[in-house]
Short mmCIF file of C-alpha atoms (C1' of nucleotides) in Angstrom, two decimals:
data_model
loop_
_atom_site.label_atom_id
_atom_site.label_comp_id
_atom_site.label_asym_id
_atom_site.label_seq_id
_atom_site.Cartn_x
_atom_site.Cartn_y
_atom_site.Cartn_z
CA UNK A 1 31.98 83.40 -19.05
CA UNK A 2 31.15 86.31 -16.88
CA UNK A 3 27.71 84.99 -16.05
CA UNK A 4 29.36 81.79 -14.84
CA UNK A 5 31.88 83.92 -12.94
CA UNK A 6 29.00 85.58 -11.14
CA UNK A 7 27.62 82.17 -10.27
CA UNK A 8 30.96 81.00 -8.86
CA UNK A 9 31.21 84.22 -6.88
CA UNK A 10 27.71 83.78 -5.47
CA UNK A 11 28.35 80.19 -4.38
CA UNK A 12 31.63 81.25 -2.83
CA UNK A 13 29.97 84.02 -0.86
CA UNK A 14 27.29 81.60 0.37
CA UNK A 15 29.97 79.20 1.55
CA UNK A 16 28.96 76.54 -0.98
CA UNK A 17 32.48 75.85 -2.07
CA UNK A 18 31.63 72.55 -3.75
CA UNK A 19 29.05 74.20 -5.99
CA UNK A 20 31.50 76.99 -6.73
CA UNK A 21 34.11 74.46 -7.71
CA UNK A 22 31.67 72.58 -9.91
CA UNK A 23 30.64 75.68 -11.82
CA UNK A 24 34.24 76.79 -12.14
CA UNK A 25 35.25 73.41 -13.55
CA UNK A 26 32.47 73.69 -16.10
CA UNK A 27 33.89 76.89 -17.57
CA UNK A 28 35.61 75.98 -20.82
CA UNK A 29 37.90 78.96 -21.00
CA UNK A 30 38.18 80.58 -17.58
CA UNK A 31 39.47 84.15 -17.77
CA UNK A 32 41.52 86.04 -15.20
CA UNK A 33 38.36 86.93 -13.29
CA UNK A 34 37.26 83.30 -13.08
CA UNK A 35 40.56 82.24 -11.53
CA UNK A 36 40.57 85.07 -9.02
CA UNK A 37 36.98 84.45 -8.02
CA UNK A 38 37.66 80.75 -7.49
CA UNK A 39 40.75 81.65 -5.49
CA UNK A 40 38.73 83.96 -3.25
CA UNK A 41 36.07 81.28 -2.81
CA UNK A 42 38.67 78.80 -1.56
CA UNK A 43 40.08 81.41 0.81
CA UNK A 44 36.64 82.18 2.20
CA UNK A 45 36.09 78.53 2.94
CA UNK A 46 39.37 78.46 4.83
CA UNK A 47 40.88 75.90 2.50
CA UNK A 48 44.30 77.36 1.83
CA UNK A 49 45.75 74.21 0.25
CA UNK A 50 42.93 74.32 -2.32
CA UNK A 51 43.58 78.02 -2.81
CA UNK A 52 47.24 77.30 -3.42
CA UNK A 53 46.34 74.70 -6.04
CA UNK A 54 44.16 77.24 -7.83
CA UNK A 55 46.97 79.76 -7.64
CA UNK A 56 49.50 77.31 -9.06
CA UNK A 57 47.17 76.29 -11.86
CA UNK A 58 46.34 79.88 -12.78
CA UNK A 59 48.15 80.75 -16.00
CA UNK A 60 47.58 84.50 -15.66
CA UNK A 61 48.32 85.62 -12.12
CA UNK A 62 47.92 89.39 -11.90
CA UNK A 63 48.18 91.95 -9.16
CA UNK A 64 44.73 91.07 -7.86
CA UNK A 65 45.70 87.41 -7.64
CA UNK A 66 48.80 88.25 -5.62
CA UNK A 67 46.94 90.65 -3.38
CA UNK A 68 44.33 88.00 -2.72
CA UNK A 69 47.03 85.53 -1.68
CA UNK A 70 48.66 88.01 0.70
CA UNK A 71 45.34 88.96 2.29
CA UNK A 72 44.01 85.42 2.48
CA UNK A 73 47.04 83.90 4.20
CA UNK A 74 47.25 86.80 6.64
CA UNK A 75 43.58 86.46 7.55
CA UNK A 76 44.01 82.78 8.31
CA UNK A 77 47.01 83.56 10.46
CA UNK A 78 49.70 82.21 8.13
CA UNK A 79 51.88 85.28 8.31
CA UNK A 80 55.07 83.72 6.98
CA UNK A 81 53.30 82.51 3.85
CA UNK A 82 51.55 85.85 3.45
CA UNK A 83 54.88 87.61 3.61
CA UNK A 84 56.30 85.16 1.10
CA UNK A 85 53.67 86.14 -1.46
CA UNK A 86 54.19 89.80 -0.62
CA UNK A 87 57.89 89.52 -1.39
CA UNK A 88 57.26 87.71 -4.66
CA UNK A 89 54.63 90.17 -5.90
CA UNK A 90 55.66 91.59 -9.25
CA UNK A 91 54.12 95.02 -8.68
CA UNK A 92 52.15 97.12 -6.23
CA UNK A 93 49.19 99.43 -6.33
CA UNK A 94 47.36 101.50 -3.75
CA UNK A 95 44.91 98.70 -3.18
CA UNK A 96 47.51 95.99 -2.87
CA UNK A 97 49.51 98.14 -0.45
CA UNK A 98 46.31 98.60 1.58
CA UNK A 99 46.03 94.84 1.74
CA UNK A 100 49.63 94.53 2.86
CA UNK A 101 49.12 97.13 5.58
CA UNK A 102 46.12 95.12 6.70
CA UNK A 103 48.28 91.99 6.79
CA UNK A 104 50.72 93.80 9.11
CA UNK A 105 47.80 94.68 11.37
CA UNK A 106 46.77 91.04 11.50
CA UNK A 107 50.17 90.19 12.96
CA UNK A 108 49.73 93.12 15.36
CA UNK A 109 52.57 94.95 13.69
CA UNK A 110 50.90 98.34 13.81
CA UNK A 111 54.19 100.20 13.50
CA UNK A 112 54.95 98.75 10.08
CA UNK A 113 51.36 99.12 8.93
CA UNK A 114 51.34 102.79 9.86
CA UNK A 115 54.78 103.42 8.41
CA UNK A 116 53.70 101.85 5.13
CA UNK A 117 50.44 103.78 4.95
CA UNK A 118 52.11 107.06 5.77
CA UNK A 119 54.78 106.49 3.14
CA UNK A 120 52.26 105.70 0.40
CA UNK A 121 52.35 108.53 -2.13
CA UNK A 122 48.74 107.94 -3.12
CA UNK A 123 46.14 107.03 -0.55
CA UNK A 124 42.59 106.10 -1.27
CA UNK A 125 39.64 106.16 1.11
CA UNK A 126 40.52 102.74 2.50
CA UNK A 127 44.16 103.71 3.13
CA UNK A 128 42.98 106.64 5.21
CA UNK A 129 40.43 104.58 7.10
CA UNK A 130 42.97 101.89 7.91
CA UNK A 131 45.56 104.47 8.95
CA UNK A 132 43.14 106.16 11.34
CA UNK A 133 42.02 102.82 12.72
CA UNK A 134 45.55 101.49 13.16
CA UNK A 135 46.46 104.46 15.33
CA UNK A 136 43.33 104.00 17.37
CA UNK A 137 44.10 100.33 17.93
CA UNK A 138 47.52 101.31 19.23
CA UNK A 139 45.75 103.50 21.76
CA UNK A 140 46.93 106.67 20.03
CA UNK A 141 43.54 108.30 20.01
CA UNK A 142 44.97 111.81 19.74
CA UNK A 143 46.90 110.86 16.62
CA UNK A 144 43.93 108.97 15.25
CA UNK A 145 41.69 111.95 15.79
CA UNK A 146 44.26 114.25 14.21
CA UNK A 147 44.36 112.09 11.09
CA UNK A 148 40.60 111.78 10.99
CA UNK A 149 40.32 115.56 11.01
CA UNK A 150 42.70 115.83 8.07
CA UNK A 151 41.58 113.02 5.81
CA UNK A 152 39.96 114.19 2.58
CA UNK A 153 36.63 112.38 2.91
CA UNK A 154 34.65 110.66 5.58
CA UNK A 155 32.60 107.66 4.64
CA UNK A 156 30.43 105.39 6.80
CA UNK A 157 33.42 103.22 7.69
CA UNK A 158 35.48 106.25 8.83
CA UNK A 159 32.75 107.40 11.20
CA UNK A 160 31.85 103.97 12.50
CA UNK A 161 35.42 102.98 13.20
CA UNK A 162 35.83 106.15 15.29
CA UNK A 163 32.75 105.20 17.30
CA UNK A 164 34.16 101.72 17.85
CA UNK A 165 37.59 103.12 18.73
CA UNK A 166 36.23 105.46 21.40
CA UNK A 167 34.05 102.68 22.80
CA UNK A 168 37.11 100.45 23.06
CA UNK A 169 38.92 103.27 24.84
CA UNK A 170 36.00 103.47 27.25
CA UNK A 171 35.15 106.99 26.11
CA UNK A 172 31.47 106.47 25.38
CA UNK A 173 30.77 110.17 25.55
CA UNK A 174 33.00 110.95 22.58
CA UNK A 175 31.69 107.86 20.79
CA UNK A 176 28.21 109.29 21.13
CA UNK A 177 29.37 112.68 19.80
CA UNK A 178 30.68 111.00 16.66
CA UNK A 179 27.46 109.09 16.27
CA UNK A 180 25.46 112.31 16.51
CA UNK A 181 27.73 114.08 14.04
CA UNK A 182 27.44 111.39 11.34
CA UNK A 183 25.45 112.82 8.47
CA UNK A 184 24.04 109.44 7.42
CA UNK A 185 23.66 106.39 9.61
CA UNK A 186 23.36 102.86 8.31
CA UNK A 187 22.58 99.55 9.95
CA UNK A 188 26.25 99.05 10.84
CA UNK A 189 26.69 102.33 12.68
CA UNK A 190 23.33 101.97 14.39
CA UNK A 191 24.24 98.48 15.53
CA UNK A 192 27.58 99.74 16.82
CA UNK A 193 25.73 102.26 18.94
CA UNK A 194 23.22 99.67 20.16
CA UNK A 195 26.16 97.63 21.45
CA UNK A 196 27.68 100.72 23.03
CA UNK A 197 24.51 101.51 24.96
CA UNK A 198 24.13 97.90 26.03
CA UNK A 199 27.68 97.74 27.36
CA UNK A 200 26.86 100.69 29.55
CA UNK A 201 23.76 98.99 30.86
CA UNK A 202 21.51 101.41 28.98
CA UNK A 203 19.20 98.69 27.80
CA UNK A 204 16.27 101.00 27.26
CA UNK A 205 18.23 103.27 24.93
CA UNK A 206 19.76 100.26 23.19
CA UNK A 207 16.35 98.74 22.56
CA UNK A 208 14.83 102.00 21.38
CA UNK A 209 17.64 102.50 18.89
CA UNK A 210 17.37 98.88 17.76
CA UNK A 211 13.64 99.19 17.21
CA UNK A 212 14.25 102.20 15.00
CA UNK A 213 16.57 100.36 12.62
CA UNK A 214 14.63 100.00 9.40
CA UNK A 215 16.49 97.15 7.77
CA UNK A 216 17.75 94.97 10.59
CA UNK A 217 20.18 92.31 9.48
CA UNK A 218 21.30 89.20 11.36
CA UNK A 219 24.12 91.16 13.02
CA UNK A 220 21.73 93.76 14.41
CA UNK A 221 19.42 91.10 15.81
CA UNK A 222 22.27 89.13 17.31
CA UNK A 223 23.76 92.24 18.89
CA UNK A 224 20.50 92.95 20.66
CA UNK A 225 20.13 89.31 21.65
CA UNK A 226 23.61 89.27 23.17
CA UNK A 227 22.88 92.54 24.95
CA UNK A 228 19.99 90.92 26.79
CA UNK A 229 22.07 87.88 27.59
CA UNK A 230 24.86 90.00 29.00
CA UNK A 231 22.37 91.89 31.12
CA UNK A 232 21.09 88.63 32.57
CA UNK A 233 17.81 88.47 30.67
CA UNK A 234 18.01 85.14 28.87
CA UNK A 235 14.24 85.13 28.38
CA UNK A 236 14.35 88.30 26.28
CA UNK A 237 17.38 86.95 24.46
CA UNK A 238 15.39 83.88 23.50
CA UNK A 239 12.36 85.81 22.34
CA UNK A 240 14.59 87.91 20.09
CA UNK A 241 16.18 84.75 18.77
CA UNK A 242 12.75 83.41 17.93
CA UNK A 243 11.59 86.70 16.48
CA UNK A 244 14.49 87.24 14.12
CA UNK A 245 13.57 86.53 10.53
CA UNK A 246 16.88 84.97 9.54
CA UNK A 247 19.37 83.25 11.80
CA UNK A 248 22.95 82.62 10.82
CA UNK A 249 25.47 80.46 12.61
CA UNK A 250 26.59 83.37 14.80
CA UNK A 251 23.01 83.89 16.05
CA UNK A 252 22.83 80.20 16.98
CA UNK A 253 26.18 80.37 18.72
CA UNK A 254 25.11 83.52 20.54
CA UNK A 255 21.95 82.05 22.03
CA UNK A 256 23.84 78.90 22.96
CA UNK A 257 26.48 81.04 24.68
CA UNK A 258 23.83 83.12 26.45
CA UNK A 259 22.41 79.96 27.99
CA UNK A 260 25.84 78.70 28.91
CA UNK A 261 26.78 81.94 30.63
CA UNK A 262 23.52 81.87 32.55
CA UNK A 263 24.42 78.40 33.77
CA UNK A 264 21.74 76.64 31.72
CA UNK A 265 23.84 73.85 30.38
CA UNK A 266 20.93 71.71 29.23
CA UNK A 267 19.44 74.50 27.14
CA UNK A 268 22.82 75.47 25.75
CA UNK A 269 23.51 71.91 24.67
CA UNK A 270 19.99 71.54 23.30
CA UNK A 271 20.61 74.56 21.08
CA UNK A 272 23.94 73.10 20.08
CA UNK A 273 22.28 69.88 19.03
CA UNK A 274 19.51 71.68 17.16
CA UNK A 275 21.74 74.02 15.15
CA UNK A 276 21.64 73.51 11.39
CA UNK A 277 25.44 73.50 11.27
CA UNK A 278 28.31 73.91 13.70
CA UNK A 279 31.62 75.70 13.51
CA UNK A 280 34.57 75.95 15.83
CA UNK A 281 32.85 78.56 17.98
CA UNK A 282 29.81 76.31 18.42
CA UNK A 283 32.02 73.54 19.77
CA UNK A 284 33.97 75.89 22.01
CA UNK A 285 30.69 77.19 23.39
CA UNK A 286 29.50 73.66 24.09
CA UNK A 287 32.70 72.97 26.00
CA UNK A 288 32.23 76.20 27.91
CA UNK A 289 28.69 75.17 28.81
CA UNK A 290 30.02 71.94 30.29
CA UNK A 291 32.81 73.71 32.12
CA UNK A 292 30.45 76.31 33.59
CA UNK A 293 28.47 73.44 35.09
CA UNK A 294 31.55 71.65 36.34
CA UNK A 295 31.01 68.72 33.99
CA UNK A 296 34.61 68.00 33.19
CA UNK A 297 33.74 64.63 31.70
CA UNK A 298 31.21 66.12 29.30
CA UNK A 299 33.64 68.88 28.37
CA UNK A 300 36.28 66.34 27.55
CA UNK A 301 33.82 64.39 25.40
CA UNK A 302 32.96 67.52 23.42
CA UNK A 303 36.62 68.30 23.01
CA UNK A 304 37.34 64.83 21.68
CA UNK A 305 34.43 65.04 19.26
CA UNK A 306 35.40 68.38 17.73
CA UNK A 307 36.09 67.91 14.05
CA UNK A 308 38.60 70.75 14.05
CA UNK A 309 40.48 72.45 16.89
CA UNK A 310 42.27 75.78 17.07
"C1'" C U 1 32.13 90.04 -13.42
"C1'" C U 2 37.48 89.53 -9.14
"C1'" A U 3 41.45 91.49 -4.27
"C1'" U U 4 42.24 95.65 0.54
"C1'" U U 5 38.72 99.30 5.55
"C1'" G U 6 33.60 99.96 9.93
"C1'" G U 7 28.96 96.52 13.74
"C1'" G U 8 27.24 90.60 16.38
"C1'" U U 9 28.85 84.65 18.84
"C1'" C U 10 33.56 81.10 21.90
#
RNA sequence: CCAUUGGGUC
């Protein structure tokens, strides 16, 4: 069973929900893990009705099942439903309370999130990270910093979220200090700093840091690509797009958007038509490309053709 | 073997 569970999980993470479903259905006696994994797969695909059906059919809903429901509905923006599951949860744990705090943050209710996290008798690493981050998002950098200084351990996420927080606050100097103080840097923190340099117009520093990243993932590549686009160098953006070893949908959307913002509607639309698959952002970008070039008619046609609208 | 935190696109 657990080998099949792994297979369902893998398909779910790749976005192949149909394959996940098929494998799940082939399991003779699904265990609690199987149900939860299938539930998560539905949530990841954005199909909440399917998730609800899995939930209703699950004979052994446990705390992880409930936590998944709360987190999933909150992420998709269905806050009422999320709250409904929260209120019906039979029990709580540190991790489920973390998820609930995160759900509060998704409805921009930082006060409740912080109150909950502060009241938690036990906090794990994630509780601390979320607490520090929640204060930063409220603009309470002094409080955030104070908590950061007092939390028991710092992991990569703690450091990186401080860098991001200070960048958001416009304090790039302090962001840089945090970056320098990190004992270990990974691709995420390096990419964060690449973006920070780029936003300050320090393209040379951004590129040098990017070149030094040993295991560049799609996010790192796309960050650098977008940096060039934002600095008006669509040519360099394109060469990065062509040079990257693996492109995901966000990379495609990014190059399409870079063209659109540069006023190259034809190129933007050509990318749009060439993409292996399209999501909501792809369509929005196509509409933007038309709008930027004052083609109201074309924009309207894209809008009408969108399979899904937000 | 499953849920909750940090970086990229509209």
